[in-house]
Tab-separated table of C-alpha atoms in Angstrom:
chain	number	residue	atom	x	y	z
A	1	PHE	CA	-10.668	24.655	52.749
A	2	ASP	CA	-13.079	22.057	54.020
A	3	VAL	CA	-16.139	21.181	51.902
A	4	TYR	CA	-18.975	19.233	53.527
A	5	PRO	CA	-21.130	17.265	53.114
A	6	ASN	CA	-19.665	15.766	49.998
A	7	PRO	CA	-21.530	14.311	48.181
A	8	SER	CA	-24.434	16.652	48.884
A	9	SER	CA	-27.971	17.307	47.667
A	10	GLY	CA	-26.793	20.679	46.352
A	11	GLN	CA	-26.453	22.528	49.665
A	12	PHE	CA	-22.997	22.393	51.187
A	13	ASN	CA	-20.681	24.317	53.476
A	14	ILE	CA	-17.190	25.569	52.850
A	15	TYR	CA	-14.942	26.331	55.791
A	16	ASN	CA	-12.467	29.003	54.731
A	17	TRP	CA	-9.327	28.981	56.893
A	18	ASN	CA	-7.819	31.962	55.070
A	19	LYS	CA	-8.474	35.360	56.679
A	20	SER	CA	-7.455	37.314	53.565
A	21	GLY	CA	-9.782	37.717	50.589
A	22	THR	CA	-10.644	34.392	48.973
A	23	PHE	CA	-12.761	34.025	45.857
A	24	LEU	CA	-14.704	30.898	44.908
A	25	SER	CA	-15.590	29.896	41.350
A	26	ILE	CA	-17.530	26.706	40.624
A	27	PHE	CA	-17.325	25.008	37.231
A	28	ASP	CA	-19.258	22.136	35.694
A	29	LEU	CA	-17.298	19.390	33.919
A	30	LYS	CA	-17.683	21.201	30.578
A	31	GLY	CA	-15.709	24.117	32.027
A	32	LYS	CA	-18.675	26.502	32.321
A	33	GLU	CA	-18.590	28.711	35.413
A	34	VAL	CA	-21.908	28.230	37.239
A	35	HIS	CA	-21.240	30.175	40.453
A	36	ASN	CA	-18.802	32.682	41.940
A	37	GLU	CA	-18.569	34.640	45.164
A	38	LYS	CA	-16.149	36.074	47.698
A	39	LEU	CA	-15.835	33.812	50.731
A	40	ASN	CA	-15.833	35.037	54.303
A	41	TYR	CA	-13.481	33.632	56.920
A	42	GLY	CA	-15.179	30.664	58.613
A	43	ILE	CA	-18.277	28.823	57.387
A	44	ASN	CA	-19.884	29.778	54.064
A	45	GLU	CA	-23.116	28.177	52.809
A	46	VAL	CA	-23.238	27.477	49.068
A	47	SER	CA	-26.129	26.149	46.992
A	48	LEU	CA	-26.025	24.284	43.699
A	49	SER	CA	-29.603	23.031	44.164
A	50	ASP	CA	-30.722	24.608	40.873
A	51	TYR	CA	-28.099	22.658	38.906
A	52	SER	CA	-28.002	19.079	37.636
A	53	GLU	CA	-26.560	16.139	39.492
A	54	GLY	CA	-22.910	15.479	38.856
A	55	MET	CA	-19.407	16.563	39.753
A	56	TYR	CA	-18.384	20.207	40.030
A	57	ILE	CA	-14.923	21.721	40.381
A	58	LEU	CA	-14.401	24.356	43.081
A	59	GLN	CA	-11.611	26.854	42.467
A	60	PHE	CA	-10.326	28.888	45.422
A	61	ARG	CA	-8.219	31.976	44.629
A	62	ASN	CA	-6.397	34.481	46.790
A	63	GLU	CA	-3.294	36.616	46.342
A	64	GLU	CA	-1.064	33.669	47.298
A	65	LYS	CA	-2.360	30.685	45.335
A	66	ILE	CA	-5.116	28.865	43.476
A	67	SER	CA	-6.406	25.517	44.701
A	68	PHE	CA	-9.133	23.122	43.608
A	69	LYS	CA	-11.567	20.661	45.170
A	70	LYS	CA	-14.360	18.504	43.764
A	71	VAL	CA	-17.939	18.321	45.010
A	72	VAL	CA	-20.594	15.822	43.921
A	73	VAL	CA	-24.289	16.781	43.754
A	74	GLN	CA	-26.648	13.816	44.219
A	75	LYS	CA	-30.356	14.576	44.420
A	76	LYS	CA	-32.623	12.068	46.119
């Protein structure tokens, strides 16, 4: 999975290389889930513009594995 731009203003893209069903959950640093969706193969646009600045943890799940990435939201 590629996440860009990172840091972002709250709008970012996720490139999903996995053609099978992949689910995205986004958590704040307190562990609260703030967003979830099923990702399509290819580019997916995601918005955290309604949330505070800071770091968020992205969790990617499919039938094979779970992986994580970090994204930073910096508003100007």
